CSV table of C-alpha atoms in Angstrom, one decimal:
chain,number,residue,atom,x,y,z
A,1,UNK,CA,-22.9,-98.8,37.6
A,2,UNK,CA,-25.8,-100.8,35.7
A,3,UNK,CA,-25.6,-104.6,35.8
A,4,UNK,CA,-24.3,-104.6,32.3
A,5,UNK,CA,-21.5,-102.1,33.0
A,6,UNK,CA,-20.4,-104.9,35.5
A,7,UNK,CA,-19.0,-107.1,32.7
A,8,UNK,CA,-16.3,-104.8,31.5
A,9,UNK,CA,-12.5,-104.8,33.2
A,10,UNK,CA,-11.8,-101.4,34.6
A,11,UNK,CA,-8.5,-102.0,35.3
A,12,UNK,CA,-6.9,-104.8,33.3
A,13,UNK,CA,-3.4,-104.3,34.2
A,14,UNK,CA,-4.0,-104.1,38.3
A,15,UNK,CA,-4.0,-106.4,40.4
A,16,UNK,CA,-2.4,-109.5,42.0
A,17,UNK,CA,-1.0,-112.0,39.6
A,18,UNK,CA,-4.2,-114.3,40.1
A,19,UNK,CA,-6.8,-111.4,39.0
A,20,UNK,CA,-4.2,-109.9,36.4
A,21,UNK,CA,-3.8,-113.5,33.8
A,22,UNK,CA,-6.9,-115.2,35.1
A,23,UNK,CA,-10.8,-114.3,34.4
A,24,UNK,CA,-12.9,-113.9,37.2
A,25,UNK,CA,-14.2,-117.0,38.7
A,26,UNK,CA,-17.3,-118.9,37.0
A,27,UNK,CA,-19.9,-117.8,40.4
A,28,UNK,CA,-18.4,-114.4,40.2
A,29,UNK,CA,-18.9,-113.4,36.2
A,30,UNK,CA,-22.0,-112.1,34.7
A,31,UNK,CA,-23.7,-111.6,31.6
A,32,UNK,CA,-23.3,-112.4,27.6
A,33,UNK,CA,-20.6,-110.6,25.7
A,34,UNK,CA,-20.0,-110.0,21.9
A,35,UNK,CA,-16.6,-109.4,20.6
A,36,UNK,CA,-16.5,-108.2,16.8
A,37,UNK,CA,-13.3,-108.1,15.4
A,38,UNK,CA,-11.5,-105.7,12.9
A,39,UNK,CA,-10.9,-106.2,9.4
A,40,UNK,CA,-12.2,-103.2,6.9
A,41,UNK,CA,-15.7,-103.6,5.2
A,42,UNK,CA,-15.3,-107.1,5.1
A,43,UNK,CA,-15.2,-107.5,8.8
A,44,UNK,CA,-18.1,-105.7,9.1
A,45,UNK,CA,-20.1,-107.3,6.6
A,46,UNK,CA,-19.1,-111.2,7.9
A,47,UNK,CA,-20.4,-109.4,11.6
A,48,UNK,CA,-23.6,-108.4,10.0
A,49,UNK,CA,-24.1,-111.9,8.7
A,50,UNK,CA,-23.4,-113.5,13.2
A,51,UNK,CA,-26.0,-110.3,14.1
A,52,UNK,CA,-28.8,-111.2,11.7
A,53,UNK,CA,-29.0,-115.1,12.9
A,54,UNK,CA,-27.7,-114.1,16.8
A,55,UNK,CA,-31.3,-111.9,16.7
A,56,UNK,CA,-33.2,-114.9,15.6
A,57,UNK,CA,-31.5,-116.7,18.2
A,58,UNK,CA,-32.7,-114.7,20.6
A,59,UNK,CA,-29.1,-113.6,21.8
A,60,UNK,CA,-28.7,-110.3,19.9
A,61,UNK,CA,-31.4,-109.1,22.3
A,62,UNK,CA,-29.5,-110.2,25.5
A,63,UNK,CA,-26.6,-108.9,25.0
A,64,UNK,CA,-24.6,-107.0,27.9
A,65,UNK,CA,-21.9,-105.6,25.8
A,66,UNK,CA,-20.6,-105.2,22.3
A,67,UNK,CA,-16.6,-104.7,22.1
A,68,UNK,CA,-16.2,-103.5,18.9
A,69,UNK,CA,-12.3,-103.1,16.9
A,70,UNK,CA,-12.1,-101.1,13.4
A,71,UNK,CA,-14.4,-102.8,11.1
A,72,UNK,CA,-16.3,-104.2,13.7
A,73,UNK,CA,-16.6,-100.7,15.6
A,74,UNK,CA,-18.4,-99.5,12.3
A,75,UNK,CA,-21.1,-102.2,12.5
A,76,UNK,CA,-21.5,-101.9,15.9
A,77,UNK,CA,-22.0,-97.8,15.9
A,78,UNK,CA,-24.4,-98.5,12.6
A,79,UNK,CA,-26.5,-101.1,15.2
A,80,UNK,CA,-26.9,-98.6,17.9
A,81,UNK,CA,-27.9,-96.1,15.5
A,82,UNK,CA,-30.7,-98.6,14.1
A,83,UNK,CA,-31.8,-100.2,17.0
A,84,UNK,CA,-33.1,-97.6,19.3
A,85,UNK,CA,-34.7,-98.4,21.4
A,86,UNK,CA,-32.9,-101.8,22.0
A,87,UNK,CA,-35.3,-104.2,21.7
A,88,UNK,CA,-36.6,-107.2,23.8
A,89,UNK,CA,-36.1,-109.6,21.6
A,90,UNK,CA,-35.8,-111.2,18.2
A,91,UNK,CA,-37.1,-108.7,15.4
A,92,UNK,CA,-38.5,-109.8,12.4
A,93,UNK,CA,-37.4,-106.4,10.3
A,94,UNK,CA,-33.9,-107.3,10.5
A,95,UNK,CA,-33.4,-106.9,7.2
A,96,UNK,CA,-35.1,-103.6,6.6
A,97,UNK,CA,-34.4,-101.9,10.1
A,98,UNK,CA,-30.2,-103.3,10.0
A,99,UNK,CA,-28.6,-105.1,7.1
A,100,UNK,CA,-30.1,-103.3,3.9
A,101,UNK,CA,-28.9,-100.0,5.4
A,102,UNK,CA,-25.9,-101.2,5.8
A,103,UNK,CA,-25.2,-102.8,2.6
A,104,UNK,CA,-26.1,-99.7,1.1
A,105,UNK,CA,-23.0,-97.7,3.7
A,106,UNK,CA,-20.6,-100.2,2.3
A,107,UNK,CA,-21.4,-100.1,-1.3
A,108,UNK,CA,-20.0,-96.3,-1.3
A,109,UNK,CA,-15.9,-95.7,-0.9
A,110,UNK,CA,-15.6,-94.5,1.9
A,111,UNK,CA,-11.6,-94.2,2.3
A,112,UNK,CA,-10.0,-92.4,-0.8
A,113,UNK,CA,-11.5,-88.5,-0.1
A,114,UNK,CA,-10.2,-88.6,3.6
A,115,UNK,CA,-6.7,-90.0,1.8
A,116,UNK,CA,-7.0,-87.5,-1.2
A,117,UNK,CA,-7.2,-84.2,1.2
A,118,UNK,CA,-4.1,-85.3,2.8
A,119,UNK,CA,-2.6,-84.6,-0.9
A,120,UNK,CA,-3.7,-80.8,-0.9
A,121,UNK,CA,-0.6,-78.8,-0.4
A,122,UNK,CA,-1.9,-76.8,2.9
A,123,UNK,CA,-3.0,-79.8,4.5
A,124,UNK,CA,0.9,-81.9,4.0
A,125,UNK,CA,2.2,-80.6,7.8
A,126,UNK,CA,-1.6,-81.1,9.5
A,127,UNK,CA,-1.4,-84.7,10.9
A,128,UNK,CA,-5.0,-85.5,11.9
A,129,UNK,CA,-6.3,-84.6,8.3
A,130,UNK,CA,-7.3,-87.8,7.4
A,131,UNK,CA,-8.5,-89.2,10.3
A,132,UNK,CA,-10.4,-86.3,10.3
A,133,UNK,CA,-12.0,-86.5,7.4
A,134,UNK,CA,-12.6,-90.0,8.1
A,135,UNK,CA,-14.6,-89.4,11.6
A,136,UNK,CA,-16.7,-86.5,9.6
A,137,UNK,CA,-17.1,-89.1,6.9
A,138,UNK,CA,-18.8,-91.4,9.7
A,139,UNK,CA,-20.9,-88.8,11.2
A,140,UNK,CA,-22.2,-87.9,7.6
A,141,UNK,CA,-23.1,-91.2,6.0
A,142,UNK,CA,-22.9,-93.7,9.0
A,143,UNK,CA,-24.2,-92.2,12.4
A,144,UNK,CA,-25.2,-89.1,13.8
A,145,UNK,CA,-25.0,-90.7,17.7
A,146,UNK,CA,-22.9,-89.3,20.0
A,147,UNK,CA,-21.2,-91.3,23.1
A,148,UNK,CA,-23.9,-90.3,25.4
A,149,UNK,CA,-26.8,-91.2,23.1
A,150,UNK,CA,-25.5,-95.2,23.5
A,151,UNK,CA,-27.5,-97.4,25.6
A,152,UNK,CA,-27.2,-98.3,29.2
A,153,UNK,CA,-27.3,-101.9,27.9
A,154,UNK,CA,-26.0,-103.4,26.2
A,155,UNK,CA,-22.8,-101.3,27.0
A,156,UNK,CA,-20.8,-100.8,23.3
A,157,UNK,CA,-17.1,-100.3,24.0
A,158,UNK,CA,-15.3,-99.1,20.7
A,159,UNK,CA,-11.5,-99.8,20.9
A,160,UNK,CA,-8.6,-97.9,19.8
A,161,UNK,CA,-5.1,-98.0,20.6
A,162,UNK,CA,-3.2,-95.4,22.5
A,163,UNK,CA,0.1,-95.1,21.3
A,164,UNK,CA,1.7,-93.4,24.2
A,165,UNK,CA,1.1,-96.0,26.5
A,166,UNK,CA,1.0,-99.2,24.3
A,167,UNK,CA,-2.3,-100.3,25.5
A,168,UNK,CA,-6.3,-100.4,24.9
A,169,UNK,CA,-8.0,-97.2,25.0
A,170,UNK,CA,-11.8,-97.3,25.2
A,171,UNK,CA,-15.0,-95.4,24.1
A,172,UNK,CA,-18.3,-95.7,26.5
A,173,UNK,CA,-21.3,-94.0,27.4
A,174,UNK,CA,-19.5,-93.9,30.6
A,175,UNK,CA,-16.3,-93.2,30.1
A,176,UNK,CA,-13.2,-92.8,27.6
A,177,UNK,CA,-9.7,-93.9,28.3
A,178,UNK,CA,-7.1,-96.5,29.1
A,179,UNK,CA,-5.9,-97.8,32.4
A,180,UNK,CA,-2.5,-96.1,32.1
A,181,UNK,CA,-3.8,-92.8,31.1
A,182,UNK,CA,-6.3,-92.6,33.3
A,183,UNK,CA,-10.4,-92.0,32.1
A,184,UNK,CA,-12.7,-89.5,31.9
A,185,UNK,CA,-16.2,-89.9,33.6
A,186,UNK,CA,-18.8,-89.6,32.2
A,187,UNK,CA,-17.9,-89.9,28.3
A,188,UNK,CA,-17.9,-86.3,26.8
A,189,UNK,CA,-20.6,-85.5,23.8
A,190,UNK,CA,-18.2,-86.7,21.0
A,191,UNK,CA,-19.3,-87.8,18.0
A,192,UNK,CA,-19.9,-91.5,17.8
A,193,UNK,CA,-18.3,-91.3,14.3
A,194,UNK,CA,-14.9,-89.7,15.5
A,195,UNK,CA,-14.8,-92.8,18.2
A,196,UNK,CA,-15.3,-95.3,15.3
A,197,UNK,CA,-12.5,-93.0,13.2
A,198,UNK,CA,-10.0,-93.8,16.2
A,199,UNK,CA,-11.3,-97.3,16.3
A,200,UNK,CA,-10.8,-98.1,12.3
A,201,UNK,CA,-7.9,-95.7,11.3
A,202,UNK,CA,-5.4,-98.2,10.3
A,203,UNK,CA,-2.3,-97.1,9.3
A,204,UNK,CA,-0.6,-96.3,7.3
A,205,UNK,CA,-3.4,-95.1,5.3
A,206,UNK,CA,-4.7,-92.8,8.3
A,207,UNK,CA,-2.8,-90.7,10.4
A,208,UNK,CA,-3.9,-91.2,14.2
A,209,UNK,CA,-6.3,-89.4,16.1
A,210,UNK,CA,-5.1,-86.4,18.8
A,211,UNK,CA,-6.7,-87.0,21.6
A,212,UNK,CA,-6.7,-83.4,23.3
A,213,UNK,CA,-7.8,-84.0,26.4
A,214,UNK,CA,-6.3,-82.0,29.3
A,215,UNK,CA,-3.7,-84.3,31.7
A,216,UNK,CA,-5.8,-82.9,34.6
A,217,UNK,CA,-9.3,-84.5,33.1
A,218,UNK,CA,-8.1,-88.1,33.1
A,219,UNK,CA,-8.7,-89.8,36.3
A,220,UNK,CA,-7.4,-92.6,38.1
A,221,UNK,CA,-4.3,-93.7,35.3
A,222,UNK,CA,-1.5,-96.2,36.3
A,223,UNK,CA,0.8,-93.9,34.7
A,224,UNK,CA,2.6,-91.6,37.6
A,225,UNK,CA,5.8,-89.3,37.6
A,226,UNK,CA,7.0,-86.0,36.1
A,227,UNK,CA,6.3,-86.7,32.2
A,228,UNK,CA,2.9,-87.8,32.7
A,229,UNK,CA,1.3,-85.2,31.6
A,230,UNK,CA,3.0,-84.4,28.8
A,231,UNK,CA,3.0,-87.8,27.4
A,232,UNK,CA,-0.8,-87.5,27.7
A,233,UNK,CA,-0.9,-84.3,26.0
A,234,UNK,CA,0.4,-85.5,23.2
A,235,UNK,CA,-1.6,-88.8,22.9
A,236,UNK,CA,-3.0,-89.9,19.8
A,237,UNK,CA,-5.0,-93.2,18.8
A,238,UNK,CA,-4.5,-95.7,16.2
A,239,UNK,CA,-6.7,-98.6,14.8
A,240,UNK,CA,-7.6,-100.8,18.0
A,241,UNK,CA,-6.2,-103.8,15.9
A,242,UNK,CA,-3.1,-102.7,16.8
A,243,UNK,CA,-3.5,-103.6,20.5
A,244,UNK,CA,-5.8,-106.0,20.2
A,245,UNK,CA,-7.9,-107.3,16.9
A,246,UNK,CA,-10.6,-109.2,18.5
A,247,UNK,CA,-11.3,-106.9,20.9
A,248,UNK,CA,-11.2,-109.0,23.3
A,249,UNK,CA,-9.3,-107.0,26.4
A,250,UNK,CA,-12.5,-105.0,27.9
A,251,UNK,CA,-15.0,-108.3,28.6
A,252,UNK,CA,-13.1,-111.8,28.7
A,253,UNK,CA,-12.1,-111.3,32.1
A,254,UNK,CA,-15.7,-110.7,33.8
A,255,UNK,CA,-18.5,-112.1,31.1
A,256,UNK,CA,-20.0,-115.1,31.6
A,257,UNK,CA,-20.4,-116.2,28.2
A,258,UNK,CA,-17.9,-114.8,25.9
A,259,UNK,CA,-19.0,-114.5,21.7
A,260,UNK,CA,-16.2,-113.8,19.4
A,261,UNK,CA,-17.0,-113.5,15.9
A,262,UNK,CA,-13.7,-112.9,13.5
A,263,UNK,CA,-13.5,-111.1,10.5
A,264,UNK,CA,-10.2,-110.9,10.7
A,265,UNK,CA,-7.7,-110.7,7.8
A,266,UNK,CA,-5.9,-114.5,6.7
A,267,UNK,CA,-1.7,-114.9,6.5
A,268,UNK,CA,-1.4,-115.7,3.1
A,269,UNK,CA,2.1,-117.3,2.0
A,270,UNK,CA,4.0,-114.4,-0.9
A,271,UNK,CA,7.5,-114.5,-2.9
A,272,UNK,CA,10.0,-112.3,-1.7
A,273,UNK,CA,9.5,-108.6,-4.0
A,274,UNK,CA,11.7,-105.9,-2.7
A,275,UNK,CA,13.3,-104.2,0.1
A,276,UNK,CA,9.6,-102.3,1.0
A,277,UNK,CA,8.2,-105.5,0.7
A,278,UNK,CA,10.5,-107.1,3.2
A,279,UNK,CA,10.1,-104.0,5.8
A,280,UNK,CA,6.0,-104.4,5.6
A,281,UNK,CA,6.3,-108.1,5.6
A,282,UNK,CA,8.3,-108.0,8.7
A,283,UNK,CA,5.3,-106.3,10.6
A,284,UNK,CA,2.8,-108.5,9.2
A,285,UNK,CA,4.4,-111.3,10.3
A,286,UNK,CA,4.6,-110.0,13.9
A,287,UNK,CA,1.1,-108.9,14.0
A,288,UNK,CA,0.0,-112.3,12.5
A,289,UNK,CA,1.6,-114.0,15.4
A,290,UNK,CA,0.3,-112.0,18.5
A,291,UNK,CA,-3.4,-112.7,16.8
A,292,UNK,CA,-2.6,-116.5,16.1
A,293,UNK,CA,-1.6,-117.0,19.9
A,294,UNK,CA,-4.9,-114.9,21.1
A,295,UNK,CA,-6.8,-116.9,18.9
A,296,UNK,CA,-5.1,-120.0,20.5
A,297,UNK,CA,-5.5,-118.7,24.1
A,298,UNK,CA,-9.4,-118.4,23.3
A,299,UNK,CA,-9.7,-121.4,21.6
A,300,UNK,CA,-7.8,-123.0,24.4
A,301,UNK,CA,-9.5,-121.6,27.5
A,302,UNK,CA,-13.0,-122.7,25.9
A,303,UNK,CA,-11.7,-126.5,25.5
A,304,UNK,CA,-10.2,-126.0,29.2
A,305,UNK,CA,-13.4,-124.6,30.7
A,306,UNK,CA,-11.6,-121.6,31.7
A,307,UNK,CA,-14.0,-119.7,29.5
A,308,UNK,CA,-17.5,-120.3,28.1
A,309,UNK,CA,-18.6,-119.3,24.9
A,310,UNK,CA,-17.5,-119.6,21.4
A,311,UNK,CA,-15.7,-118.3,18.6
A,312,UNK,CA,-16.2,-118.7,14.5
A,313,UNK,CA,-14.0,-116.9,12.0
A,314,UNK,CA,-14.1,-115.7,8.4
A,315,UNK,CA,-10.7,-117.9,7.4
A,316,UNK,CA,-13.0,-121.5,9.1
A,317,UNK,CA,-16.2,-123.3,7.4
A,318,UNK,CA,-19.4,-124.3,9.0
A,319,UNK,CA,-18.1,-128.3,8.3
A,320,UNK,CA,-15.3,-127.6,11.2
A,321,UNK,CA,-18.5,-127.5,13.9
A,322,UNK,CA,-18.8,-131.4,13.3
A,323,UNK,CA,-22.4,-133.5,12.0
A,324,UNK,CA,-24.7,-130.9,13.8
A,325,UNK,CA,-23.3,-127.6,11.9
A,326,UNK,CA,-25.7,-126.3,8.5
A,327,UNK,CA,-23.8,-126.8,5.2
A,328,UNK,CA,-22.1,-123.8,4.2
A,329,UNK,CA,-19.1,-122.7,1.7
A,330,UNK,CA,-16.9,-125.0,0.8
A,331,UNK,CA,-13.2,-125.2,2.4
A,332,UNK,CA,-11.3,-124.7,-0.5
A,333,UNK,CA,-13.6,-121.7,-1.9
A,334,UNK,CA,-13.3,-120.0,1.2
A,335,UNK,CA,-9.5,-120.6,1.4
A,336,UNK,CA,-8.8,-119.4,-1.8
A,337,UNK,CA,-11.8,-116.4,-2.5
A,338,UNK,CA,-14.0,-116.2,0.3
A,339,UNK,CA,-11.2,-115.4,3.3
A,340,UNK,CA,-9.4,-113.4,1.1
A,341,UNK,CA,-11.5,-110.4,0.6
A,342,UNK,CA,-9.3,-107.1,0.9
A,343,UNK,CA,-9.2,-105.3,3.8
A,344,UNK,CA,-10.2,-102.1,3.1
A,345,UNK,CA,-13.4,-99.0,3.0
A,346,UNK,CA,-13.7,-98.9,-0.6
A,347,UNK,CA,-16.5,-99.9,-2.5
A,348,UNK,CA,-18.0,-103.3,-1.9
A,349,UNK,CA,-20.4,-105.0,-4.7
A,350,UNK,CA,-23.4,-106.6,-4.3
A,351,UNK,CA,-21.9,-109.8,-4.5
A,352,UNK,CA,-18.9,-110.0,-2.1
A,353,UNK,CA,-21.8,-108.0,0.4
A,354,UNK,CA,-23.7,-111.0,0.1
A,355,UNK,CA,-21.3,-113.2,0.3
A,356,UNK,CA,-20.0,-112.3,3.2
A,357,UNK,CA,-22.8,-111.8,4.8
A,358,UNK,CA,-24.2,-115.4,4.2
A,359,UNK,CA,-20.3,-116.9,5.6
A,360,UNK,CA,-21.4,-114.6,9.0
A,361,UNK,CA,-24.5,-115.4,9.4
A,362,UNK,CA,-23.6,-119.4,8.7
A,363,UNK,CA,-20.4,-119.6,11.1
A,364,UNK,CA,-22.4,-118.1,13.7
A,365,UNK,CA,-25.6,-120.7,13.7
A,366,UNK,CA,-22.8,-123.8,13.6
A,367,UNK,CA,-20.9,-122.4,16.6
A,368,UNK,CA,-24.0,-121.2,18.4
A,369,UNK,CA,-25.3,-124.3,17.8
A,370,UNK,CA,-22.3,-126.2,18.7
A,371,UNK,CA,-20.6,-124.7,21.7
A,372,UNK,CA,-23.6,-122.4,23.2
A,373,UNK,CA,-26.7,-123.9,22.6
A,374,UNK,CA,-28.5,-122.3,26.0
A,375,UNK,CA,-27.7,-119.2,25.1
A,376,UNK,CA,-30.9,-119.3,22.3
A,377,UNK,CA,-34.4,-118.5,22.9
A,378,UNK,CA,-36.8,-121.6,23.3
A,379,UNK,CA,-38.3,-121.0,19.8
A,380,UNK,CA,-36.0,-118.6,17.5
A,381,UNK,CA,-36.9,-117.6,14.6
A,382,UNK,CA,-36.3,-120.3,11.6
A,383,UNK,CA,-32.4,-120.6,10.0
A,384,UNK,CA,-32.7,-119.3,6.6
A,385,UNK,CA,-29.2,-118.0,4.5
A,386,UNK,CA,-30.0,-114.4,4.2
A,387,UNK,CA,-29.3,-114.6,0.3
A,388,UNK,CA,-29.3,-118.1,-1.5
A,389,UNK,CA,-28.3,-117.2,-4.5
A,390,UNK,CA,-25.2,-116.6,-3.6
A,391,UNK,CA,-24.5,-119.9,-2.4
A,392,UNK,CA,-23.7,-121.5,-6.3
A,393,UNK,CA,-19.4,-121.8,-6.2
A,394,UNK,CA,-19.0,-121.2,-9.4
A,395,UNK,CA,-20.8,-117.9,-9.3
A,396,UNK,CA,-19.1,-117.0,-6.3
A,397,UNK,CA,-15.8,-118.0,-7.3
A,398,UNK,CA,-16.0,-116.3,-10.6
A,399,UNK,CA,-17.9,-112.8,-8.9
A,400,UNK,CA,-15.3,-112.3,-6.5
A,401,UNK,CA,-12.1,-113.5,-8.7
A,402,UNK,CA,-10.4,-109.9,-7.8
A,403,UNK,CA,-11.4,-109.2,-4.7
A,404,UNK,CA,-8.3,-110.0,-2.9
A,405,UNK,CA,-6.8,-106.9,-4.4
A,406,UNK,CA,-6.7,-103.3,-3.1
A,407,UNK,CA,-7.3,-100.5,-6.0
A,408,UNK,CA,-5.1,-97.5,-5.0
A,409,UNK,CA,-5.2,-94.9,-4.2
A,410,UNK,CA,-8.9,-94.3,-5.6
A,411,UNK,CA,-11.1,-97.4,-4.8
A,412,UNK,CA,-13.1,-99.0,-6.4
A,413,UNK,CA,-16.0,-96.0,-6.7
């Protein structure tokens, strides 16, 4: 096991009752961790906005490990794709080598032909056809990697959720699995693109993912008795967001400084519409609650000194950092437009790319600079808003008027 490999939980539900709800203690954890959240193309834009000024901090380049949900696993494969090998410290192509690449991936719709072929008569009774489709849509246009072709370090753990045993599943060099199914060591040659297609398949757009891995080939699993195996069999993964949106579960135990940058979608208060409306609202209010009480538990545990690190978050401004953070959007435009941005793989235009990506890069420098300082290099490179023309409200305000709303079922090209 390499020092950075150190940082992630094996095991998080083993234990005695002290190592099970408690992170390690401060002498005993190790390295920097980077937790980027799920949330569509917009998550992974406001993420590409924290890893252009974290690599002029310096602290892109001393990372340990990446944990990566959904739209934050798609950023996260497209950064190991670019940056091999991993470099020593800040680069000064960012722009060229990282984030006009990827505006260019999320500027195509990526979502509606993977939807469409579940449509075709012959494929109606073939589960995995989207999902499908979506991983071969990844491999294609976003990363040829596979699982072993990752780095030693930082380690990238892409997070799904397996819905047999209700819990995190993870994708390493390593190894793939979850604690109650058990893991397989080291990670088969799998497409990088199919473990970001189990990481981002939200439902219920995207069937899940079949796992097909034989019972046999899965090590060391909580899970014991007579249906075992053919639970496992059967297992199948859904959007990591499900289990765990900030992807938080691998590295918060053992890191010693713990990032979290949230592109997370907002709450936002609706009229009651209709009998569908209620049943979809129901789950949206449940999954808005187990996020708002990890995002209190983080938030919390940094004020206590349980944890070190920090956390910014698309739905917060840079003015919320107190008299030290940069200026940035205002609150009211990014309550209203900004935070609002669909969640979704369809087309994005140059202007909520931009947008976006400015809000990231922003959040990050004013809690960097605010609540973890000594993690930055002695001289980083200068702060400078990747794209200052799209700072003006008015234009921002009037460019992304509709992007709140979804276009279905094809997208917006």
């Amino acid at each position: 096991m390499t020092d950075a490999e150190r940082i992630i939980d094996a095991e998080p539900g083993e234990g005695a009752a002290e190592a099970k709800y408690r992170p390690k203690p401060h002498q005993e954890r190790d390295g920097i961790a980077l937790c980027l959240s799920g949330g569509g193309f917009r998550a992974a834009l406001f993420h590409l906005g924290a890893l252009r000024r974290l690599n002029e901090l310096g602290i892109l380049a001393r990372l340990d490990a990446i944990s990566s949900v959904s739209g934050g696993s798609i950023i996260s494969a497209h950064l190991a794709d670019r940056l091999r090998p991993w470099p020593a410290g800040p680069i000064d192509d960012f722009e060229a080598r990282v984030a006009a690449p990827f505006r260019a991936f999320t500027a195509r719709n990526l979502r509606t032909a993977p939807i469409l072929k579940r449509l075709v008569p012959w494929n109606w009774f073939r589960s995995s056809t989207g999902v499908e489709g979506l991983a071969a849509a990844y491999e294609e246009r976003l990363t040829k990697l596979r699982l072993t072709d990752l780095p030693e370090s930082p380690v990238f753990v892409l997070n799904a959720t397996d819905m047999a045993f209700g819990v995190n599943w993870v994708f390493e060099r390593r190894r793939i699995g979850s604690y109650q199914a058990g893991y397989l060591r080291p990670a088969p040659p799998w497409p990088l693109g199919r473990a970001v297609a189990a990481s981002s398949c939200f439902p219920p757009v995207f069937n899940p993912l079949p796992v097909g891995i034989p019972p046999d080939d899965l090590k060391s699993g909580k899970a014991k008795g007579a249906s075992r195996d053919e639970i496992v069999r059967g297992l199948r993964l859904t959007d990591g967001g499900n289990y765990d949106n900030l992807g938080l579960e691998p590295v918060w135990k053992r890191a010693k400084a713990l990032l979290v940058s949230d592109g997370g979608s907002t709450f936002d208060a609706s009229p009651d519409r209709s009998l569908i409306w209620r049943l979809s609202r129901y789950t949206d209010i449940m999954g808005n609650q187990v996020n708002a009480v990890r995002k209190r538990w983080l938030i919390a545990s940094f004020i206590n000194g349980d944890l070190d690190g920090t956390y910014w978050g698309n739905a917060s401004v840079a003015a919320h950092y107190g008299s030290r953070a940069p200026d940035g959007y205002a609150e009211a435009l990014v309550d209203a437009v900004i935070s609002r941005v669909r969640t979704d793989m369809d087309a994005f235009s140059e202007a909520e790319q931009k947008v976006l990506e400015n809000h990231g890069y922003i959040l990050a420098e004013a809690a960097v600079r605010s609540h973890a300082s000594a993690l930055t290099v002695a001289d980083p490179l200068p702060y400078r808003v990747p794209h200052p023309e799209w700072m003006d409200e008015a234009r921002v305000r009037q460019a992304l008027r509709e992007s709140h709303k979804r276009r279905l079922p094809l997208g917006r090209r």
